[in-house]
Structures are given as C-alpha cells and as structure tokens.
Coordinates of C-alpha atoms in Angstrom, one line a residue:
X15 CA 0.0 0.0 0.0
X16 CA 1.2 3.5 -0.8
X17 CA 0.7 6.1 1.9
X18 CA -0.4 9.5 0.6
X19 CA -1.5 12.7 2.2
X20 CA -4.0 15.3 0.9
X21 CA -2.8 18.8 0.1
X22 CA -4.7 20.0 3.2
X23 CA -2.9 17.6 5.4
X24 CA 0.4 18.6 4.0
X25 CA -0.4 22.3 4.5
X26 CA -1.4 21.6 8.1
X27 CA 1.8 19.8 8.8
X28 CA 3.9 22.5 7.2
X29 CA 2.1 25.4 8.9
X30 CA 4.1 25.4 12.2
X31 CA 7.4 25.1 10.3
X32 CA 6.6 27.9 8.0
X33 CA 5.5 30.1 10.9
X34 CA 8.9 29.5 12.4
X35 CA 10.5 30.6 9.1
X36 CA 11.9 27.2 8.2
X37 CA 13.2 27.2 4.6
X38 CA 11.2 24.2 3.5
X39 CA 11.8 24.7 -0.2
X40 CA 15.6 24.9 0.2
X41 CA 15.5 21.8 2.5
X42 CA 13.5 19.9 -0.1
X43 CA 15.7 21.0 -3.0
X44 CA 18.9 20.1 -1.1
X45 CA 17.5 16.7 -0.2
X46 CA 16.5 16.0 -3.8
X47 CA 19.9 17.2 -5.2
X48 CA 21.7 15.1 -2.6
X49 CA 19.8 12.0 -3.6
X50 CA 20.4 12.6 -7.3
X51 CA 24.2 13.2 -6.7
X52 CA 24.3 9.9 -4.9
X53 CA 22.6 8.2 -7.8
X54 CA 25.0 9.8 -10.3
X55 CA 28.0 8.7 -8.2
X56 CA 26.7 5.2 -8.1
X57 CA 25.6 4.9 -11.8
X58 CA 27.8 7.4 -13.7
X59 CA 30.9 7.6 -11.5
X60 CA 30.2 11.2 -10.4
X61 CA 28.3 14.3 -11.1
X62 CA 30.7 16.3 -13.3
X63 CA 29.7 16.0 -16.9
X64 CA 26.5 14.1 -16.2
X65 CA 23.1 15.3 -17.5
X66 CA 19.8 15.5 -15.7
X67 CA 16.4 16.4 -17.1
X68 CA 13.5 17.2 -14.9
X69 CA 9.8 17.7 -15.8
X70 CA 8.8 20.8 -13.8
X71 CA 5.2 21.7 -13.0
X72 CA 3.8 24.8 -11.4
X73 CA 3.8 25.8 -7.7
X74 CA 6.1 25.0 -4.9
X75 CA 6.9 21.4 -6.0
X76 CA 8.1 22.9 -9.3
X77 CA 10.1 25.4 -7.2
X78 CA 11.7 22.5 -5.3
X79 CA 12.8 20.9 -8.5
X80 CA 14.2 24.1 -10.0
X81 CA 16.2 24.8 -6.9
X82 CA 17.5 21.2 -6.9
X83 CA 18.5 21.6 -10.5
X84 CA 20.4 24.8 -9.6
X85 CA 22.3 22.9 -6.9
X86 CA 23.2 20.2 -9.4
X87 CA 24.3 22.7 -12.0
X88 CA 26.7 24.3 -9.4
X89 CA 28.2 20.8 -8.9
X90 CA 29.0 20.4 -12.6
X91 CA 25.9 18.6 -13.8
X92 CA 24.3 19.7 -17.1
X93 CA 20.7 20.3 -16.2
X94 CA 17.6 21.0 -18.2
X95 CA 14.1 21.8 -16.8
X96 CA 11.3 20.9 -19.1
X97 CA 8.5 23.2 -17.8
X98 CA 5.0 21.8 -18.2
X99 CA 3.5 25.2 -17.3
X100 CA 3.7 28.7 -18.6
X101 CA 4.3 30.0 -15.1
X102 CA 7.1 28.0 -13.4
X103 CA 8.2 29.1 -9.9
X104 CA 9.9 32.5 -10.6
X105 CA 12.6 32.3 -7.8
X106 CA 13.4 28.7 -8.7
X107 CA 13.7 29.5 -12.4
X108 CA 16.0 32.5 -11.6
X109 CA 18.2 30.3 -9.4
X110 CA 18.4 27.7 -12.1
X111 CA 19.4 30.2 -14.8
X112 CA 21.9 31.9 -12.4
X113 CA 23.6 28.5 -11.9
X114 CA 23.9 28.0 -15.6
X115 CA 21.0 25.6 -16.1
X116 CA 18.5 25.7 -18.9
X117 CA 14.7 25.7 -19.0
X118 CA 12.4 25.0 -22.0
X119 CA 8.7 24.9 -22.3
X120 CA 7.1 21.5 -23.1
X121 CA 5.4 21.4 -26.4
X122 CA 1.7 20.5 -26.3
X123 CA 0.8 17.6 -28.6

C-alpha cells in the first residue's frame, strides 16, 4: 500500500514550520539534489559532466525541482528543466538560470 496525504494535510503539517521561518523549499531542494548526486555517483561515477532532465510543473513542488537543478548545476551537472507550465516558480527559475541551467517549455501535442 502507498501512503499518501492530501494537500490540506500537508499544508497543516507545514504550517508550524513555515510560521517559524523554516526554509522548506531549500531543504526539499537540497535533499533531492543530494539523492540525485548519490545516484549519479553510483551509476555514472560522479556528477561532473552528467546530465539531468526534470519535468517541472507549477507551484512550490516545481520550485523545489528548479532549486534542486540549480544545486546540481553548481556541482557540474548539465541540467535541463522541461517546464509543463507557462508559469514556473519564478525564484526557482531564476536560481536555475543563475547557476547555468537551462529551461524550456514543453510542447503541447
């Protein structure tokens, strides 16, 4: 069985952390980037020169992904965000571009 939470449950769980000013997006992005770096080390022998493509949606989850791609780009990974929305997370997109990553808009069929 797969355990899942509703968006309301997640917001309720995050509320006290956000009220304290916890940088949840940066924590999520760092955790994701760390996991990907580990996978690259295991499968490709390291991050430098490796390539990562991410499908990026709207909202804060998309922001998490964009910030994670920025971390990876700063570690020498060639990264590409394929945005599935016309309005990706602005700060995440700026971080990605500042780190040398690229973003493109997905083409509708």
